[in-house]
C-alpha cells in the first residue's frame, strides 16, 4: 500500500484540517499556519475526540473538545484547564508519514514507504467520492465510450500505469486526465483527479463534469449488479 | 425596533436571519418560540400571527414573512446592505441567487428534515431523505468546485450573496443527520472551503452544531522556540 493519495494539496490551505482514511486507519491531516503538513491517528489522547474536528492554532492543532494543543511532533503542549502546567511529554498522538508531491497529499501508514510516482506540473481538478466499490468503478471507466470534451469525437485511451494510478488521454485533443484511486471501504472510494498543466478553466469544468458522469454510470451499474 | 423575529435557537432556518442580521449589524427584537417539545409555532396564538405554522417569522408592522428567502431579500434592501449581497444592476446574478434560494428549500426538505428526526425523532422516510440530502450536497459541491476554477469562493461569484446565507446552515449541519451515510463533509472539499469562507466573514456568529473557528484563538502558541511558551493565564 505504501503511499496513498488522500487529497489535493489545494484543498488543504494553511491552517486547515481534514479527515482521511487509509486502510483501516482513521487519520487527521492538517496543515499549520506556516504550512507544515501532518498526518496523525484521528484520536485525541485525552478523551478520544476526533482530532479532525479540531482547529489549527498557529503551529499547533487544538482539539475541539477540551482544547488540548498538540505541536507538530504530536506532543501535547498546552492544556487550557491547567494553563500553568507543562504537560508530560508522554501525552502524544500517533504520527504517520505524510508528504506532498505533484499536487497531491500522500500518507503512508507503513514503516517503509517508497516515494510516490507522479508527473510534475499537473493541474489539480478535484477529489470526488463514489458510493460503489472501486472494482465496479474501474470496470465502468474501462468500458467508457463518451467524449471527454465537446467537438472531440476521437475518444480516448486509458493507460493503467499501476493499480491506483490511471491516465485517460484524449486521442486528438491535448488533454490528459490523471486518476488516483483511493479505497475507503467495500462500498466507497475516491478519485483524486489532475490534468495537464495547460488546461484552461473551461476544460477543467468539462473534466469535473466528466467525473460526475462517470459517477452516475458507476453507481447505477453497481445498483443493478447488487439488486 | 427594526423588526421582530420569532425564533428558535436550534433551527437552521432561524439562524439564517440571526446570522444575516449580525453581519449587517442590525438590532432586532427576538421572541423565542418553543418549537420542541411544545410545538408552540403551531399554537393558535402563533397561527394568528403567521398561518404558515413554521419558524422563523419576520414581522415588521403589518408585514409578516414566513419564507427565509423573502426575509433575506427584505433585509438586504431595507438595511442598505453592501451591493454584493443582492447585486442591484445585475439581472443574471439575481436570477442565479433566486435559483440557489430554491435549492435552499430543497436542503430544508432533506437535510433539515433528517436533522429534525435526529434531534426529535420526528417521523421521516429516512432512505429518501438521506438520498436527497446526498444528492443536494453533491450538487453544491460540483458547483463550488467549478466556481473555484474561476477563482470564486462563493455560489455566484467572489463575494457572498443572500443565496450563500440561505444555503449555508443546512449544508454545514448535514453531518448531524447521521454518520456514514454520505452526509459528512469528509467527501466534499469544496464545501469545506466554502464553509470556511463563510465562517471568516465579519459578523459571523455560531449556532449549536456550527462552531465558530475562533473560539480558542486566545491560546495561539508560537512553537518556533523550544519550550518557554506563553501560558494563557500569565499573572
Ligand atoms: N418556508 C420556510 C420553511 C421554514 C421551516 O421549514 N421551518 C421549520 C423549522 S427549521 C418549521 O417550522 N417546520 C414546521 C414543523 O416541523 O412543524 C423557509 O424557507 O423559511
Ligand atoms: S478529548 Fe481532546 S481535549 Fe479532551
PDB file of N, CA and C in Angstrom, chain B residues 143-218:
ATOM      1  N   UNK B 143     -20.879  22.433  -8.061  1.00  0.00           N
ATOM      2  CA  UNK B 143     -20.941  23.842  -8.441  1.00  0.00           C
ATOM      3  C   UNK B 143     -19.798  24.649  -7.827  1.00  0.00           C
ATOM      4  N   UNK B 144     -19.560  24.450  -6.530  1.00  0.00           N
ATOM      5  CA  UNK B 144     -18.491  25.203  -5.859  1.00  0.00           C
ATOM      6  C   UNK B 144     -17.123  24.836  -6.422  1.00  0.00           C
ATOM      7  N   UNK B 145     -16.964  23.577  -6.846  1.00  0.00           N
ATOM      8  CA  UNK B 145     -15.712  23.157  -7.478  1.00  0.00           C
ATOM      9  C   UNK B 145     -15.501  23.948  -8.767  1.00  0.00           C
ATOM     10  N   UNK B 146     -16.547  24.033  -9.579  1.00  0.00           N
ATOM     11  CA  UNK B 146     -16.426  24.784 -10.830  1.00  0.00           C
ATOM     12  C   UNK B 146     -16.173  26.273 -10.551  1.00  0.00           C
ATOM     13  N   UNK B 147     -16.827  26.794  -9.533  1.00  0.00           N
ATOM     14  CA  UNK B 147     -16.585  28.197  -9.166  1.00  0.00           C
ATOM     15  C   UNK B 147     -15.110  28.408  -8.827  1.00  0.00           C
ATOM     16  N   UNK B 148     -14.518  27.424  -8.141  1.00  0.00           N
ATOM     17  CA  UNK B 148     -13.120  27.581  -7.714  1.00  0.00           C
ATOM     18  C   UNK B 148     -12.183  27.645  -8.916  1.00  0.00           C
ATOM     19  N   UNK B 149     -12.553  27.014 -10.037  1.00  0.00           N
ATOM     20  CA  UNK B 149     -11.705  27.089 -11.232  1.00  0.00           C
ATOM     21  C   UNK B 149     -11.628  28.518 -11.760  1.00  0.00           C
ATOM     22  N   UNK B 150     -12.681  29.287 -11.504  1.00  0.00           N
ATOM     23  CA  UNK B 150     -12.680  30.699 -11.909  1.00  0.00           C
ATOM     24  C   UNK B 150     -12.158  31.598 -10.793  1.00  0.00           C
ATOM     25  N   UNK B 151     -11.713  30.990  -9.705  1.00  0.00           N
ATOM     26  CA  UNK B 151     -11.191  31.777  -8.589  1.00  0.00           C
ATOM     27  C   UNK B 151     -12.262  32.328  -7.666  1.00  0.00           C
ATOM     28  N   UNK B 152     -13.479  31.778  -7.744  1.00  0.00           N
ATOM     29  CA  UNK B 152     -14.570  32.276  -6.910  1.00  0.00           C
ATOM     30  C   UNK B 152     -14.779  31.389  -5.680  1.00  0.00           C
ATOM     31  N   UNK B 153     -15.022  32.033  -4.539  1.00  0.00           N
ATOM     32  CA  UNK B 153     -15.215  31.286  -3.289  1.00  0.00           C
ATOM     33  C   UNK B 153     -16.682  31.084  -2.938  1.00  0.00           C
ATOM     34  N   UNK B 154     -17.585  31.817  -3.614  1.00  0.00           N
ATOM     35  CA  UNK B 154     -18.989  31.761  -3.200  1.00  0.00           C
ATOM     36  C   UNK B 154     -19.875  31.259  -4.339  1.00  0.00           C
ATOM     37  N   UNK B 155     -21.171  31.105  -4.059  1.00  0.00           N
ATOM     38  CA  UNK B 155     -22.064  30.439  -5.003  1.00  0.00           C
ATOM     39  C   UNK B 155     -22.171  31.157  -6.337  1.00  0.00           C
ATOM     40  N   UNK B 156     -22.171  32.498  -6.313  1.00  0.00           N
ATOM     41  CA  UNK B 156     -22.372  33.204  -7.577  1.00  0.00           C
ATOM     42  C   UNK B 156     -21.230  34.144  -7.921  1.00  0.00           C
ATOM     43  N   UNK B 157     -20.115  34.081  -7.194  1.00  0.00           N
ATOM     44  CA  UNK B 157     -19.006  34.965  -7.536  1.00  0.00           C
ATOM     45  C   UNK B 157     -17.969  35.034  -6.436  1.00  0.00           C
ATOM     46  N   UNK B 158     -17.213  36.132  -6.432  1.00  0.00           N
ATOM     47  CA  UNK B 158     -16.133  36.230  -5.447  1.00  0.00           C
ATOM     48  C   UNK B 158     -16.585  36.862  -4.138  1.00  0.00           C
ATOM     49  N   UNK B 159     -17.862  37.256  -4.083  1.00  0.00           N
ATOM     50  CA  UNK B 159     -18.391  37.819  -2.838  1.00  0.00           C
ATOM     51  C   UNK B 159     -19.674  37.081  -2.466  1.00  0.00           C
ATOM     52  N   UNK B 160     -19.993  37.018  -1.180  1.00  0.00           N
ATOM     53  CA  UNK B 160     -21.206  36.297  -0.788  1.00  0.00           C
ATOM     54  C   UNK B 160     -22.474  37.064  -1.158  1.00  0.00           C
ATOM     55  N   UNK B 161     -23.554  36.333  -1.394  1.00  0.00           N
ATOM     56  CA  UNK B 161     -24.866  36.934  -1.610  1.00  0.00           C
ATOM     57  C   UNK B 161     -25.831  36.324  -0.590  1.00  0.00           C
ATOM     58  N   UNK B 162     -27.078  36.773  -0.625  1.00  0.00           N
ATOM     59  CA  UNK B 162     -28.063  36.205   0.293  1.00  0.00           C
ATOM     60  C   UNK B 162     -28.286  34.717  -0.011  1.00  0.00           C
ATOM     61  N   UNK B 163     -27.909  34.259  -1.205  1.00  0.00           N
ATOM     62  CA  UNK B 163     -28.042  32.835  -1.516  1.00  0.00           C
ATOM     63  C   UNK B 163     -27.046  32.004  -0.693  1.00  0.00           C
ATOM     64  N   UNK B 164     -25.833  32.536  -0.479  1.00  0.00           N
ATOM     65  CA  UNK B 164     -24.864  31.818   0.353  1.00  0.00           C
ATOM     66  C   UNK B 164     -25.398  31.685   1.785  1.00  0.00           C
ATOM     67  N   UNK B 165     -26.008  32.775   2.282  1.00  0.00           N
ATOM     68  CA  UNK B 165     -26.574  32.721   3.637  1.00  0.00           C
ATOM     69  C   UNK B 165     -27.697  31.676   3.681  1.00  0.00           C
ATOM     70  N   UNK B 166     -28.526  31.650   2.630  1.00  0.00           N
ATOM     71  CA  UNK B 166     -29.685  30.748   2.614  1.00  0.00           C
ATOM     72  C   UNK B 166     -29.258  29.278   2.557  1.00  0.00           C
ATOM     73  N   UNK B 167     -28.175  28.987   1.845  1.00  0.00           N
ATOM     74  CA  UNK B 167     -27.761  27.587   1.693  1.00  0.00           C
ATOM     75  C   UNK B 167     -26.833  27.119   2.813  1.00  0.00           C
ATOM     76  N   UNK B 168     -26.215  28.060   3.492  1.00  0.00           N
ATOM     77  CA  UNK B 168     -25.170  27.706   4.452  1.00  0.00           C
ATOM     78  C   UNK B 168     -25.610  26.775   5.592  1.00  0.00           C
ATOM     79  N   UNK B 169     -26.691  27.119   6.351  1.00  0.00           N
ATOM     80  CA  UNK B 169     -26.931  26.346   7.573  1.00  0.00           C
ATOM     81  C   UNK B 169     -27.099  24.845   7.346  1.00  0.00           C
ATOM     82  N   UNK B 170     -27.956  24.439   6.416  1.00  0.00           N
ATOM     83  CA  UNK B 170     -28.224  23.005   6.313  1.00  0.00           C
ATOM     84  C   UNK B 170     -27.105  22.247   5.610  1.00  0.00           C
ATOM     85  N   UNK B 171     -26.273  22.940   4.834  1.00  0.00           N
ATOM     86  CA  UNK B 171     -25.069  22.274   4.328  1.00  0.00           C
ATOM     87  C   UNK B 171     -24.111  22.054   5.496  1.00  0.00           C
ATOM     88  N   UNK B 172     -23.923  23.104   6.310  1.00  0.00           N
ATOM     89  CA  UNK B 172     -22.994  22.988   7.440  1.00  0.00           C
ATOM     90  C   UNK B 172     -23.483  21.977   8.478  1.00  0.00           C
ATOM     91  N   UNK B 173     -24.807  21.832   8.619  1.00  0.00           N
ATOM     92  CA  UNK B 173     -25.362  20.941   9.646  1.00  0.00           C
ATOM     93  C   UNK B 173     -25.543  19.499   9.171  1.00  0.00           C
ATOM     94  N   UNK B 174     -25.241  19.235   7.906  1.00  0.00           N
ATOM     95  CA  UNK B 174     -25.565  17.905   7.371  1.00  0.00           C
ATOM     96  C   UNK B 174     -24.954  16.739   8.154  1.00  0.00           C
ATOM     97  N   UNK B 175     -23.733  16.877   8.741  1.00  0.00           N
ATOM     98  CA  UNK B 175     -23.206  15.731   9.493  1.00  0.00           C
ATOM     99  C   UNK B 175     -24.090  15.344  10.680  1.00  0.00           C
ATOM    100  N   UNK B 176     -24.912  16.286  11.174  1.00  0.00           N
ATOM    101  CA  UNK B 176     -25.771  15.987  12.326  1.00  0.00           C
ATOM    102  C   UNK B 176     -26.893  15.016  11.993  1.00  0.00           C
ATOM    103  N   UNK B 177     -27.143  14.787  10.704  1.00  0.00           N
ATOM    104  CA  UNK B 177     -28.211  13.836  10.334  1.00  0.00           C
ATOM    105  C   UNK B 177     -27.789  12.415  10.698  1.00  0.00           C
ATOM    106  N   UNK B 178     -26.501  12.130  10.611  1.00  0.00           N
ATOM    107  CA  UNK B 178     -26.021  10.808  10.987  1.00  0.00           C
ATOM    108  C   UNK B 178     -24.674  10.515  10.352  1.00  0.00           C
ATOM    109  N   UNK B 179     -23.941   9.540  10.934  1.00  0.00           N
ATOM    110  CA  UNK B 179     -22.597   9.214  10.440  1.00  0.00           C
ATOM    111  C   UNK B 179     -22.668   8.129   9.371  1.00  0.00           C
ATOM    112  N   UNK B 180     -21.687   8.113   8.513  1.00  0.00           N
ATOM    113  CA  UNK B 180     -21.517   7.068   7.494  1.00  0.00           C
ATOM    114  C   UNK B 180     -22.697   6.912   6.540  1.00  0.00           C
ATOM    115  N   UNK B 181     -23.371   8.012   6.240  1.00  0.00           N
ATOM    116  CA  UNK B 181     -24.447   7.953   5.254  1.00  0.00           C
ATOM    117  C   UNK B 181     -24.190   8.973   4.147  1.00  0.00           C
ATOM    118  N   UNK B 182     -22.931   9.340   4.004  1.00  0.00           N
ATOM    119  CA  UNK B 182     -22.569  10.244   2.904  1.00  0.00           C
ATOM    120  C   UNK B 182     -22.926  11.699   3.169  1.00  0.00           C
ATOM    121  N   UNK B 183     -23.211  12.042   4.415  1.00  0.00           N
ATOM    122  CA  UNK B 183     -23.568  13.425   4.717  1.00  0.00           C
ATOM    123  C   UNK B 183     -22.509  14.126   5.565  1.00  0.00           C
ATOM    124  N   UNK B 184     -21.380  13.435   5.808  1.00  0.00           N
ATOM    125  CA  UNK B 184     -20.239  14.104   6.449  1.00  0.00           C
ATOM    126  C   UNK B 184     -19.588  15.017   5.428  1.00  0.00           C
ATOM    127  N   UNK B 185     -18.744  15.901   5.898  1.00  0.00           N
ATOM    128  CA  UNK B 185     -18.068  16.801   4.961  1.00  0.00           C
ATOM    129  C   UNK B 185     -16.758  16.230   4.429  1.00  0.00           C
ATOM    130  N   UNK B 186     -16.378  15.060   4.923  1.00  0.00           N
ATOM    131  CA  UNK B 186     -15.091  14.478   4.510  1.00  0.00           C
ATOM    132  C   UNK B 186     -15.013  14.275   2.998  1.00  0.00           C
ATOM    133  N   UNK B 187     -16.152  14.042   2.370  1.00  0.00           N
ATOM    134  CA  UNK B 187     -16.168  13.782   0.934  1.00  0.00           C
ATOM    135  C   UNK B 187     -16.262  15.050   0.090  1.00  0.00           C
ATOM    136  N   UNK B 188     -16.345  16.193   0.728  1.00  0.00           N
ATOM    137  CA  UNK B 188     -16.674  17.406  -0.021  1.00  0.00           C
ATOM    138  C   UNK B 188     -15.698  18.559   0.253  1.00  0.00           C
ATOM    139  N   UNK B 189     -14.533  18.534  -0.376  1.00  0.00           N
ATOM    140  CA  UNK B 189     -13.543  19.596  -0.115  1.00  0.00           C
ATOM    141  C   UNK B 189     -14.016  20.988  -0.495  1.00  0.00           C
ATOM    142  N   UNK B 190     -14.771  21.123  -1.588  1.00  0.00           N
ATOM    143  CA  UNK B 190     -15.209  22.463  -1.997  1.00  0.00           C
ATOM    144  C   UNK B 190     -16.208  23.018  -0.982  1.00  0.00           C
ATOM    145  N   UNK B 191     -17.054  22.139  -0.442  1.00  0.00           N
ATOM    146  CA  UNK B 191     -17.986  22.566   0.612  1.00  0.00           C
ATOM    147  C   UNK B 191     -17.204  23.006   1.849  1.00  0.00           C
ATOM    148  N   UNK B 192     -16.176  22.252   2.198  1.00  0.00           N
ATOM    149  CA  UNK B 192     -15.372  22.641   3.374  1.00  0.00           C
ATOM    150  C   UNK B 192     -14.754  24.022   3.166  1.00  0.00           C
ATOM    151  N   UNK B 193     -14.249  24.285   1.983  1.00  0.00           N
ATOM    152  CA  UNK B 193     -13.630  25.592   1.723  1.00  0.00           C
ATOM    153  C   UNK B 193     -14.658  26.715   1.765  1.00  0.00           C
ATOM    154  N   UNK B 194     -15.846  26.413   1.266  1.00  0.00           N
ATOM    155  CA  UNK B 194     -16.925  27.419   1.261  1.00  0.00           C
ATOM    156  C   UNK B 194     -17.372  27.720   2.697  1.00  0.00           C
ATOM    157  N   UNK B 195     -17.536  26.683   3.508  1.00  0.00           N
ATOM    158  CA  UNK B 195     -17.912  26.882   4.909  1.00  0.00           C
ATOM    159  C   UNK B 195     -16.864  27.741   5.604  1.00  0.00           C
ATOM    160  N   UNK B 196     -15.599  27.456   5.301  1.00  0.00           N
ATOM    161  CA  UNK B 196     -14.512  28.232   5.898  1.00  0.00           C
ATOM    162  C   UNK B 196     -14.622  29.705   5.489  1.00  0.00           C
ATOM    163  N   UNK B 197     -14.911  29.934   4.208  1.00  0.00           N
ATOM    164  CA  UNK B 197     -15.030  31.314   3.719  1.00  0.00           C
ATOM    165  C   UNK B 197     -16.188  32.035   4.419  1.00  0.00           C
ATOM    166  N   UNK B 198     -17.300  31.321   4.613  1.00  0.00           N
ATOM    167  CA  UNK B 198     -18.444  31.957   5.268  1.00  0.00           C
ATOM    168  C   UNK B 198     -18.163  32.218   6.744  1.00  0.00           C
ATOM    169  N   UNK B 199     -17.484  31.268   7.393  1.00  0.00           N
ATOM    170  CA  UNK B 199     -17.158  31.464   8.809  1.00  0.00           C
ATOM    171  C   UNK B 199     -16.153  32.584   9.011  1.00  0.00           C
ATOM    172  N   UNK B 200     -15.442  32.933   7.943  1.00  0.00           N
ATOM    173  CA  UNK B 200     -14.449  34.002   8.045  1.00  0.00           C
ATOM    174  C   UNK B 200     -15.065  35.387   7.872  1.00  0.00           C
ATOM    175  N   UNK B 201     -16.347  35.468   7.522  1.00  0.00           N
ATOM    176  CA  UNK B 201     -16.967  36.775   7.283  1.00  0.00           C
ATOM    177  C   UNK B 201     -17.067  37.572   8.572  1.00  0.00           C
ATOM    178  N   UNK B 202     -16.879  38.878   8.446  1.00  0.00           N
ATOM    179  CA  UNK B 202     -17.115  39.769   9.581  1.00  0.00           C
ATOM    180  C   UNK B 202     -18.555  39.621  10.031  1.00  0.00           C
ATOM    181  N   UNK B 203     -18.744  39.446  11.323  1.00  0.00           N
ATOM    182  CA  UNK B 203     -20.103  39.351  11.845  1.00  0.00           C
ATOM    183  C   UNK B 203     -20.611  37.929  11.921  1.00  0.00           C
ATOM    184  N   UNK B 204     -19.791  36.958  11.550  1.00  0.00           N
ATOM    185  CA  UNK B 204     -20.224  35.562  11.653  1.00  0.00           C
ATOM    186  C   UNK B 204     -20.549  35.227  13.106  1.00  0.00           C
ATOM    187  N   UNK B 205     -21.647  34.521  13.315  1.00  0.00           N
ATOM    188  CA  UNK B 205     -21.967  34.004  14.658  1.00  0.00           C
ATOM    189  C   UNK B 205     -22.253  32.513  14.541  1.00  0.00           C
ATOM    190  N   UNK B 206     -21.991  31.748  15.590  1.00  0.00           N
ATOM    191  CA  UNK B 206     -22.249  30.310  15.549  1.00  0.00           C
ATOM    192  C   UNK B 206     -23.684  29.965  15.934  1.00  0.00           C
ATOM    193  N   UNK B 207     -24.063  28.707  15.774  1.00  0.00           N
ATOM    194  CA  UNK B 207     -25.287  28.164  16.373  1.00  0.00           C
ATOM    195  C   UNK B 207     -24.950  26.747  16.828  1.00  0.00           C
ATOM    196  N   UNK B 208     -25.790  26.104  17.623  1.00  0.00           N
ATOM    197  CA  UNK B 208     -25.475  24.739  18.032  1.00  0.00           C
ATOM    198  C   UNK B 208     -25.261  23.854  16.801  1.00  0.00           C
ATOM    199  N   UNK B 209     -24.087  23.226  16.708  1.00  0.00           N
ATOM    200  CA  UNK B 209     -23.772  22.400  15.544  1.00  0.00           C
ATOM    201  C   UNK B 209     -22.925  23.106  14.506  1.00  0.00           C
ATOM    202  N   UNK B 210     -22.840  24.418  14.569  1.00  0.00           N
ATOM    203  CA  UNK B 210     -21.973  25.169  13.655  1.00  0.00           C
ATOM    204  C   UNK B 210     -21.016  26.016  14.502  1.00  0.00           C
ATOM    205  N   UNK B 211     -19.822  25.509  14.665  1.00  0.00           N
ATOM    206  CA  UNK B 211     -18.848  26.196  15.517  1.00  0.00           C
ATOM    207  C   UNK B 211     -18.288  27.430  14.832  1.00  0.00           C
ATOM    208  N   UNK B 212     -17.908  28.403  15.656  1.00  0.00           N
ATOM    209  CA  UNK B 212     -17.061  29.485  15.152  1.00  0.00           C
ATOM    210  C   UNK B 212     -15.631  28.964  15.145  1.00  0.00           C
ATOM    211  N   UNK B 213     -14.794  29.500  14.282  1.00  0.00           N
ATOM    212  CA  UNK B 213     -13.424  28.989  14.199  1.00  0.00           C
ATOM    213  C   UNK B 213     -12.525  29.603  15.246  1.00  0.00           C
ATOM    214  N   UNK B 214     -12.965  30.693  15.829  1.00  0.00           N
ATOM    215  CA  UNK B 214     -12.007  31.452  16.624  1.00  0.00           C
ATOM    216  C   UNK B 214     -12.254  31.346  18.114  1.00  0.00           C
ATOM    217  N   UNK B 215     -13.067  30.367  18.496  1.00  0.00           N
ATOM    218  CA  UNK B 215     -13.373  30.220  19.911  1.00  0.00           C
ATOM    219  C   UNK B 215     -12.127  30.041  20.767  1.00  0.00           C
ATOM    220  N   UNK B 216     -11.145  29.363  20.218  1.00  0.00           N
ATOM    221  CA  UNK B 216      -9.962  29.023  21.011  1.00  0.00           C
ATOM    222  C   UNK B 216      -8.785  29.927  20.685  1.00  0.00           C
ATOM    223  N   UNK B 217      -9.056  31.015  19.994  1.00  0.00           N
ATOM    224  CA  UNK B 217      -7.974  31.794  19.425  1.00  0.00           C
ATOM    225  C   UNK B 217      -7.003  32.372  20.446  1.00  0.00           C
ATOM    226  N   UNK B 218      -7.501  32.682  21.634  1.00  0.00           N
ATOM    227  CA  UNK B 218      -6.631  33.327  22.611  1.00  0.00           C
ATOM    228  C   UNK B 218      -5.464  32.438  23.026  1.00  0.00           C
TER     229      UNK B 218
END
